[in-house]
Tab-separated table of C-alpha atoms in Angstrom:
chain	number	residue	atom	x	y	z
A	300	MET	CA	32.682	-5.251	13.503
A	301	ILE	CA	33.743	-6.666	10.081
A	302	ASP	CA	37.344	-6.581	11.279
A	303	ASP	CA	36.755	-8.433	14.328
A	304	LEU	CA	34.744	-11.232	12.471
A	305	MET	CA	37.485	-11.789	9.922
A	306	GLN	CA	40.154	-11.960	12.791
A	307	GLN	CA	38.056	-14.893	14.471
A	308	SER	CA	37.757	-16.359	10.909
A	309	VAL	CA	41.323	-16.908	10.489
A	310	LYS	CA	41.474	-18.526	13.812
A	311	LEU	CA	38.689	-20.971	12.993
A	312	PHE	CA	39.623	-21.442	9.290
A	313	PRO	CA	43.467	-21.160	9.042
A	314	GLU	CA	43.558	-22.627	5.694
A	315	ARG	CA	41.338	-19.681	4.163
A	316	HIS	CA	44.080	-17.574	2.722
A	317	ASP	CA	41.442	-15.107	1.426
A	318	TYR	CA	39.919	-14.601	5.161
A	319	LEU	CA	43.706	-13.770	6.027
A	320	TRP	CA	44.013	-11.152	3.184
A	321	MET	CA	40.775	-9.726	4.610
A	322	ALA	CA	41.905	-9.760	8.139
A	323	THR	CA	44.960	-8.016	7.686
A	324	LYS	CA	43.703	-5.605	5.019
A	325	GLY	CA	45.801	-7.087	2.129
A	326	GLN	CA	48.987	-7.350	3.836
A	327	GLN	CA	48.920	-11.402	3.827
A	328	GLY	CA	47.088	-14.097	2.046
A	329	HIS	CA	45.250	-13.381	-1.402
A	330	PRO	CA	42.145	-12.037	-2.184
A	331	PRO	CA	39.043	-14.361	-3.210
A	332	ASP	CA	39.577	-15.992	-6.855
A	333	TYR	CA	36.208	-14.490	-7.782
A	334	HIS	CA	34.667	-11.077	-8.199
A	335	SER	CA	30.833	-11.562	-8.280
A	336	ARG	CA	28.732	-13.811	-6.334
A	337	TYR	CA	25.152	-14.838	-5.973
A	338	PHE	CA	23.750	-16.302	-2.778
A	339	PRO	CA	20.540	-18.172	-3.738
A	340	ASN	CA	19.216	-18.825	-0.394
A	341	ALA	CA	19.624	-15.240	0.994
A	342	GLY	CA	18.714	-13.853	-2.491
A	343	HIS	CA	21.836	-11.729	-2.724
A	344	VAL	CA	23.629	-10.548	-5.520
A	345	VAL	CA	27.132	-8.885	-5.499
A	346	MET	CA	28.779	-7.706	-8.781
A	347	ARG	CA	32.069	-5.929	-8.509
A	348	THR	CA	34.971	-5.430	-10.803
A	349	GLY	CA	37.480	-6.294	-8.407
A	350	TRP	CA	39.196	-6.237	-4.925
A	351	GLY	CA	41.310	-3.352	-5.339
A	352	PRO	CA	40.820	-0.156	-3.533
A	353	ASN	CA	39.247	1.725	-6.568
A	354	GLU	CA	36.758	-0.829	-7.858
A	355	LYS	CA	32.936	-0.724	-8.671
A	356	TYR	CA	30.337	-2.506	-6.706
A	357	LEU	CA	26.561	-3.339	-6.945
A	358	PHE	CA	24.583	-5.221	-4.604
A	359	MET	CA	20.956	-6.170	-5.047
A	360	ASP	CA	18.548	-7.789	-2.416
A	361	ALA	CA	16.283	-10.170	-4.350
A	362	GLY	CA	15.639	-12.671	-1.401
A	363	PRO	CA	13.133	-13.111	1.231
A	364	VAL	CA	12.260	-10.701	4.299
A	365	GLY	CA	13.523	-13.273	6.888
A	366	ALA	CA	11.922	-13.927	10.450
A	367	SER	CA	12.984	-10.929	12.293
A	368	HIS	CA	14.954	-7.622	11.677
A	369	GLY	CA	13.699	-7.585	8.039
A	370	LYS	CA	13.098	-4.504	6.006
A	371	GLU	CA	10.672	-4.057	3.079
A	372	ASP	CA	13.686	-3.746	0.508
A	373	LYS	CA	12.898	-6.265	-1.836
A	374	LEU	CA	14.813	-5.535	-5.095
A	375	ASN	CA	16.950	-2.746	-3.705
A	376	ILE	CA	20.325	-1.785	-4.850
A	377	TYR	CA	23.516	-0.251	-3.410
A	378	LEU	CA	26.167	1.230	-5.746
A	379	ASP	CA	29.684	1.888	-4.736
A	380	TYR	CA	32.945	3.223	-6.452
A	381	GLY	CA	36.339	3.301	-4.662
A	382	GLY	CA	34.989	2.692	-1.093
A	383	HIS	CA	32.443	5.703	-1.640
A	384	GLN	CA	28.919	4.865	-1.554
A	385	LEU	CA	26.881	6.249	-4.200
A	386	ILE	CA	23.677	4.831	-3.899
A	387	ALA	CA	22.471	3.857	-0.363
A	388	SER	CA	19.191	3.516	1.580
A	389	GLY	CA	17.468	5.933	4.098
A	390	GLY	CA	19.597	4.300	6.856
A	391	ARG	CA	18.430	2.447	10.056
A	392	GLY	CA	16.271	3.735	12.447
A	393	SER	CA	16.215	3.773	16.315
A	394	TYR	CA	14.792	0.891	18.295
A	395	SER	CA	12.597	3.364	20.153
A	396	GLY	CA	10.757	3.688	16.774
A	397	GLY	CA	8.760	6.863	15.603
A	398	PRO	CA	8.173	8.172	12.101
A	399	TYR	CA	11.896	7.972	10.749
A	400	ALA	CA	12.407	4.287	12.059
A	401	ALA	CA	9.224	3.448	10.162
A	402	TYR	CA	10.732	5.184	6.999
A	403	THR	CA	13.858	3.254	6.989
A	404	GLY	CA	11.889	0.003	7.256
A	405	SER	CA	9.615	0.787	4.546
A	406	ILE	CA	10.286	0.668	0.580
A	407	ARG	CA	10.208	4.362	0.592
A	408	GLY	CA	13.698	4.229	2.374
A	409	TYR	CA	15.077	2.104	-0.432
A	410	ASN	CA	15.685	2.016	-4.459
A	411	THR	CA	13.040	0.021	-6.112
A	412	ILE	CA	9.607	0.602	-7.766
A	413	LEU	CA	6.526	1.992	-5.977
A	414	VAL	CA	2.945	1.725	-7.655
A	415	ASP	CA	0.150	4.437	-6.956
A	416	ARG	CA	2.518	5.448	-3.993
A	417	GLY	CA	2.056	1.912	-2.674
A	418	VAL	CA	4.537	-0.005	-0.554
A	419	HIS	CA	5.599	-3.446	-0.111
A	420	ALA	CA	3.926	-5.401	2.903
A	421	ARG	CA	5.500	-8.509	3.143
A	422	ILE	CA	6.203	-8.491	7.116
A	423	PRO	CA	2.846	-7.736	8.267
A	424	TYR	CA	1.278	-10.634	5.953
A	425	ARG	CA	4.299	-12.955	7.066
A	426	ALA	CA	5.029	-13.518	3.255
A	427	GLU	CA	8.587	-14.744	2.224
A	428	ILE	CA	9.839	-15.499	5.760
A	429	TYR	CA	12.230	-17.881	3.974
A	430	ASP	CA	13.034	-18.433	0.133
A	431	GLU	CA	10.535	-20.458	-1.574
A	432	GLY	CA	12.724	-22.030	-4.004
A	433	THR	CA	12.852	-19.031	-6.396
A	434	ALA	CA	14.818	-19.651	-9.665
A	435	ARG	CA	16.963	-16.845	-10.523
A	436	ARG	CA	19.375	-16.417	-13.169
A	437	PHE	CA	22.955	-15.362	-12.608
A	438	ILE	CA	25.477	-15.387	-15.175
A	439	VAL	CA	29.059	-14.134	-15.485
A	440	ASN	CA	31.823	-13.708	-18.243
A	441	ASP	CA	34.738	-11.937	-18.949
A	442	HIS	CA	33.203	-8.994	-20.439
A	443	PHE	CA	29.410	-8.956	-19.004
A	444	GLU	CA	27.427	-10.231	-16.005
A	445	TYR	CA	23.648	-10.691	-15.466
A	446	ALA	CA	21.308	-11.079	-12.482
A	447	GLU	CA	17.653	-10.969	-11.904
A	448	GLY	CA	14.874	-10.670	-9.096
A	449	PHE	CA	11.310	-10.753	-8.685
A	450	HIS	CA	8.643	-8.972	-6.367
A	451	THR	CA	5.317	-10.753	-6.437
A	452	HIS	CA	3.365	-9.693	-3.574
A	453	GLY	CA	2.031	-6.528	-4.852
A	454	TRP	CA	1.598	-2.974	-3.386
A	455	TYR	CA	-0.356	-1.542	-0.634
A	456	ALA	CA	-1.722	2.077	-1.044
A	457	PRO	CA	-4.238	3.558	1.200
A	458	GLY	CA	-7.421	2.094	0.546
A	459	LYS	CA	-6.465	-0.302	-2.086
A	460	GLN	CA	-3.991	-3.303	-2.976
A	461	ILE	CA	-2.499	-3.357	-6.358
A	462	ALA	CA	-1.776	-7.010	-7.184
A	463	GLY	CA	0.911	-7.600	-9.620
A	464	LYS	CA	4.696	-8.522	-10.222
A	465	GLN	CA	8.044	-6.542	-10.639
A	466	THR	CA	10.831	-8.089	-12.378
A	467	ARG	CA	14.306	-6.217	-12.102
A	468	GLN	CA	16.945	-7.360	-14.613
A	469	ILE	CA	20.646	-6.203	-14.056
A	470	VAL	CA	23.273	-6.168	-16.999
A	471	PHE	CA	26.741	-5.435	-15.772
A	472	VAL	CA	28.946	-4.002	-18.666
A	473	LYS	CA	32.651	-4.400	-17.656
A	474	GLY	CA	34.187	-2.867	-20.754
A	475	ASP	CA	37.846	-3.278	-21.699
A	476	ARG	CA	39.364	-1.059	-18.878
A	477	ALA	CA	37.582	-2.192	-15.596
A	478	PRO	CA	36.759	-0.486	-13.499
A	479	GLU	CA	37.116	2.937	-15.645
A	480	SER	CA	34.977	1.289	-18.327
A	481	SER	CA	32.392	-0.553	-16.159
A	482	TYR	CA	28.793	0.538	-15.656
A	483	TRP	CA	25.191	-1.060	-15.040
A	484	VAL	CA	22.097	-1.172	-16.852
A	485	ILE	CA	19.041	-1.851	-14.848
A	486	PHE	CA	15.589	-3.025	-16.247
A	487	ASP	CA	12.251	-2.606	-14.119
A	488	THR	CA	9.308	-4.500	-15.635
A	489	VAL	CA	5.818	-4.097	-13.859
A	490	GLU	CA	3.007	-6.306	-14.834
A	491	PRO	CA	-0.001	-5.289	-12.715
A	492	ASN	CA	-2.812	-7.879	-12.653
A	493	ASP	CA	-5.417	-5.221	-13.973
A	494	ASN	CA	-5.297	-3.105	-17.207
A	495	ALA	CA	-5.806	0.273	-15.291
A	496	GLU	CA	-3.427	3.243	-15.398
A	497	HIS	CA	-1.164	3.494	-12.636
A	498	GLN	CA	1.568	5.831	-11.450
A	499	TYR	CA	5.021	4.574	-11.038
A	500	GLU	CA	7.756	5.839	-8.776
A	501	ALA	CA	11.432	4.757	-8.846
A	502	PRO	CA	13.393	6.615	-6.145
A	503	PHE	CA	17.297	6.645	-5.944
A	504	HIS	CA	18.719	7.753	-2.647
A	505	ILE	CA	21.993	9.462	-3.302
A	506	ARG	CA	24.887	9.536	-1.025
A	507	PRO	CA	27.083	12.505	-2.581
A	508	ASN	CA	26.519	15.864	-1.189
A	509	HIS	CA	25.429	17.385	-4.605
A	510	ALA	CA	22.672	16.233	-7.097
A	511	GLN	CA	21.380	18.147	-10.186
A	512	LEU	CA	18.876	17.625	-13.040
A	513	ILE	CA	20.873	17.945	-16.408
A	514	ASP	CA	17.949	19.056	-18.581
A	515	GLU	CA	14.306	18.118	-18.906
A	516	SER	CA	14.796	16.318	-22.129
A	517	SER	CA	17.183	13.573	-21.081
A	518	TRP	CA	16.099	13.666	-17.751
A	519	ILE	CA	19.851	12.644	-16.466
A	520	VAL	CA	20.503	13.003	-12.774
A	521	HIS	CA	23.880	14.005	-11.989
A	522	ALA	CA	25.153	13.654	-8.309
A	523	TRP	CA	28.802	14.275	-7.028
A	524	ASP	CA	31.132	15.347	-4.229
A	525	ALA	CA	35.107	15.611	-3.790
A	526	LYS	CA	35.191	11.616	-3.863
A	527	ALA	CA	33.033	10.186	-6.654
A	528	SER	CA	30.367	11.104	-8.929
A	529	LEU	CA	27.333	9.333	-10.471
A	530	ARG	CA	25.088	9.633	-13.357
A	531	ILE	CA	21.471	8.111	-13.724
A	532	MET	CA	20.635	8.043	-17.124
A	533	PRO	CA	16.814	6.951	-18.084
A	534	ALA	CA	16.674	5.058	-21.327
A	535	VAL	CA	12.944	5.815	-21.826
A	536	THR	CA	12.149	9.844	-21.404
A	537	GLU	CA	8.501	10.018	-22.924
A	538	GLY	CA	6.252	10.802	-20.154
A	539	LEU	CA	8.889	11.027	-17.470
A	540	SER	CA	9.364	13.739	-14.871
A	541	VAL	CA	11.819	13.683	-11.922
A	542	GLU	CA	11.437	15.235	-8.613
A	543	LYS	CA	14.600	15.961	-6.131
A	544	VAL	CA	13.331	15.372	-2.896
A	545	HIS	CA	15.778	16.612	0.055
A	546	GLY	CA	14.475	16.380	3.561
A	547	GLN	CA	10.626	16.044	2.939
A	548	THR	CA	8.252	15.431	5.956
A	549	GLU	CA	4.666	15.863	4.149
A	550	PRO	CA	2.900	13.973	2.958
A	551	HIS	CA	5.380	11.327	4.185
A	552	ILE	CA	8.891	11.169	5.096
A	553	GLN	CA	11.270	11.028	2.179
A	554	GLY	CA	14.825	11.917	1.180
A	555	TRP	CA	16.605	11.399	4.514
A	556	HIS	CA	19.552	9.534	6.089
A	557	VAL	CA	18.960	8.072	9.272
A	558	VAL	CA	21.101	6.563	11.788
A	559	GLY	CA	19.360	5.838	15.230
A	560	ASP	CA	17.685	8.953	16.348
A	561	ALA	CA	19.552	11.341	14.111
A	562	HIS	CA	18.644	12.307	10.475
A	563	ALA	CA	19.980	14.549	7.988
A	564	PRO	CA	18.503	15.271	4.475
A	565	MET	CA	19.552	13.321	1.443
A	566	TRP	CA	19.162	14.034	-2.133
A	567	THR	CA	16.466	11.547	-3.536
A	568	PRO	CA	15.507	11.821	-7.204
A	569	ILE	CA	12.358	10.399	-7.910
A	570	PHE	CA	11.453	9.445	-11.393
A	571	ARG	CA	7.750	9.304	-12.217
A	572	TRP	CA	5.451	8.169	-15.147
A	573	ASN	CA	2.012	6.648	-15.831
A	574	ALA	CA	1.260	3.552	-17.910
A	575	GLN	CA	-1.313	0.958	-18.746
A	576	GLY	CA	-0.770	-2.569	-18.575
A	577	THR	CA	3.032	-3.898	-18.451
A	578	THR	CA	5.522	-1.171	-18.140
A	579	THR	CA	9.337	-1.546	-18.754
A	580	ARG	CA	11.905	1.289	-17.900
A	581	ALA	CA	15.587	0.993	-17.811
A	582	TRP	CA	18.230	2.953	-15.833
A	583	VAL	CA	21.981	3.339	-16.968
A	584	LEU	CA	23.958	3.950	-13.871
A	585	VAL	CA	27.246	5.326	-14.740
A	586	PRO	CA	30.001	5.655	-11.771
A	587	ALA	CA	32.865	7.967	-12.050
A	588	GLY	CA	35.758	9.270	-9.843
A	589	PRO	CA	35.950	12.907	-8.746
A	590	ASP	CA	37.458	13.740	-12.407
A	591	GLN	CA	33.899	12.700	-13.718
A	592	ASN	CA	35.450	11.047	-16.561
A	593	TRP	CA	32.270	9.261	-17.804
A	594	CYS	CA	32.680	6.026	-19.623
A	595	VAL	CA	29.112	6.395	-21.370
A	596	ASP	CA	28.338	9.780	-23.213
A	597	ARG	CA	24.720	9.240	-24.012
A	598	VAL	CA	21.966	6.533	-24.368
A	599	GLU	CA	19.999	6.016	-27.379
A	600	LEU	CA	16.668	4.524	-27.303
A	601	LYS	CA	16.412	1.822	-30.342
A	602	ARG	CA	13.186	-0.002	-29.436
A	603	ASN	CA	10.237	0.265	-26.993
A	604	VAL	CA	7.326	-1.953	-27.227
A	605	THR	CA	5.434	-3.822	-24.298
A	606	GLY	CA	7.813	-5.791	-22.420
A	607	SER	CA	10.614	-5.146	-24.705
A	608	LEU	CA	13.286	-2.458	-24.406
A	609	VAL	CA	16.502	-1.910	-26.789
A	610	LEU	CA	18.887	0.860	-25.926
A	611	ARG	CA	22.485	1.642	-27.158
A	612	CYS	CA	24.880	3.102	-24.598
A	613	ILE	CA	27.580	5.228	-26.758
A	614	ARG	CA	30.977	5.773	-25.186
A	615	PRO	CA	33.008	8.784	-25.705
A	616	ASP	CA	35.490	7.194	-28.016
A	617	GLY	CA	32.480	6.167	-30.590
A	618	ARG	CA	32.474	2.623	-29.508
A	619	SER	CA	28.869	1.257	-27.898
A	620	ASP	CA	27.014	-1.234	-26.236
A	621	LEU	CA	23.675	-2.544	-27.267
A	622	ILE	CA	21.673	-3.743	-24.216
A	623	TYR	CA	18.379	-5.421	-24.340
A	624	ARG	CA	15.419	-7.092	-22.466
A	625	CYS	CA	12.744	-8.758	-24.918
A	626	ASP	CA	9.427	-10.304	-24.322
A	627	PRO	CA	10.228	-14.132	-24.886
A	628	ASN	CA	6.743	-14.478	-26.541
A	629	ILE	CA	7.450	-12.449	-29.485
A	630	ALA	CA	9.896	-12.432	-32.328
A	631	LEU	CA	13.225	-10.954	-31.510
A	632	PRO	CA	14.285	-8.281	-33.679
A	633	THR	CA	17.067	-7.059	-35.687
A	634	ILE	CA	18.591	-3.861	-34.452
A	635	ASP	CA	21.366	-1.922	-36.713
A	636	GLY	CA	21.865	-5.057	-38.701
A	637	ILE	CA	22.459	-7.071	-35.471
A	638	GLN	CA	20.041	-10.142	-34.809
A	639	LEU	CA	19.328	-10.351	-31.124
A	640	LYS	CA	19.301	-13.489	-29.475
A	641	GLY	CA	18.079	-14.487	-25.930
A	642	ASP	CA	15.478	-12.703	-24.018
A	643	VAL	CA	18.292	-10.511	-22.433
A	644	GLY	CA	21.574	-9.778	-23.749
A	645	ALA	CA	24.463	-7.199	-24.450
A	646	ILE	CA	26.744	-6.748	-27.553
A	647	SER	CA	29.847	-4.699	-27.609
A	648	ILE	CA	30.373	-2.775	-30.652
A	649	ASP	CA	33.643	-1.415	-32.075
A	650	GLU	CA	34.061	2.295	-33.616
A	651	THR	CA	33.460	0.870	-37.343
A	652	GLY	CA	29.953	-0.613	-36.086
A	653	ARG	CA	31.348	-4.412	-35.744
A	654	PRO	CA	30.092	-6.394	-33.151
A	655	VAL	CA	33.131	-7.639	-30.960
A	656	ASN	CA	31.624	-9.229	-27.903
A	657	GLN	CA	28.090	-10.784	-27.593
A	658	PHE	CA	26.277	-12.035	-24.207
A	659	ILE	CA	23.150	-13.890	-24.495
A	660	VAL	CA	20.923	-14.697	-21.582
A	661	THR	CA	18.499	-17.834	-22.468
A	662	GLN	CA	15.198	-18.444	-21.047
A	663	SER	CA	15.867	-21.167	-19.009
A	664	ARG	CA	16.480	-20.826	-15.192
A	665	GLU	CA	18.280	-23.232	-13.051
């Protein structure tokens, strides 16, 4: 289908050499002169290392549900390396309906936060049919990228509604040898409108055939097959647990990949924790090839206070990246002798501890 559309596009827009490049699979024309893109009306974010056959790619849907064919997938992400999908969704169900089709339309079939096992319900309440002028920051430079999205319509659990807001902030660390040196850090902050204790769940639908929990101290999940690998590294491990779901039918359908009326089990690690008030968690997503040559060796948590999280991602060669998300209403801290600036940022540090690249996201949204 995409090939057909690109062939038609070349006929309609012969001056577009990027369309020709796509239509001929790189044999003619040239690739786009950009890698990453933000589409404000759709709320779609694309972050990629390049246009070659072995690049890394992340997609986030931060936009409205739309008028038809909508899914409850606000703030969902997909992750790909070299054409091999690492983080996917539960798939797409048949138009004949049924429980598996319902699963693929629910937030349970995607990769974002559930509160008290409650799901999103924008569709039945006709919320966010079109973009409401949401301001989202999207910043790109040679070393880092940043994107953000918001869910403000709460969660619906049996017998109750949990009002509140989720903010998802993504920092793309490219490194100096992209794509091999590139990875993502995802910050999830949930601000419920009450001060009650809630249970939070962060599922990740894994496409590789194998998945295992490294240990119950780091809570790192490792997924792999013959084509690509992935590590999901949580920055905050206190109070955390992980359940590896694979083809569950009770108490609800979870851990399946659905195509029409067919479905097959799919590894879905679910990270769980309890919190009262505002909670912030971070996930370091490290893709690798089948050689499992990881560009991040370990993650150190440097600061964890309400609304603020600072972590250090340490590379195998001794270099590191300091990544942070801070509450803009409190004074910014100094970490390892480095004064942080902006409410989100990243700093690359060489083997001697010297900062070499700094990325600052300011509070203004355009």
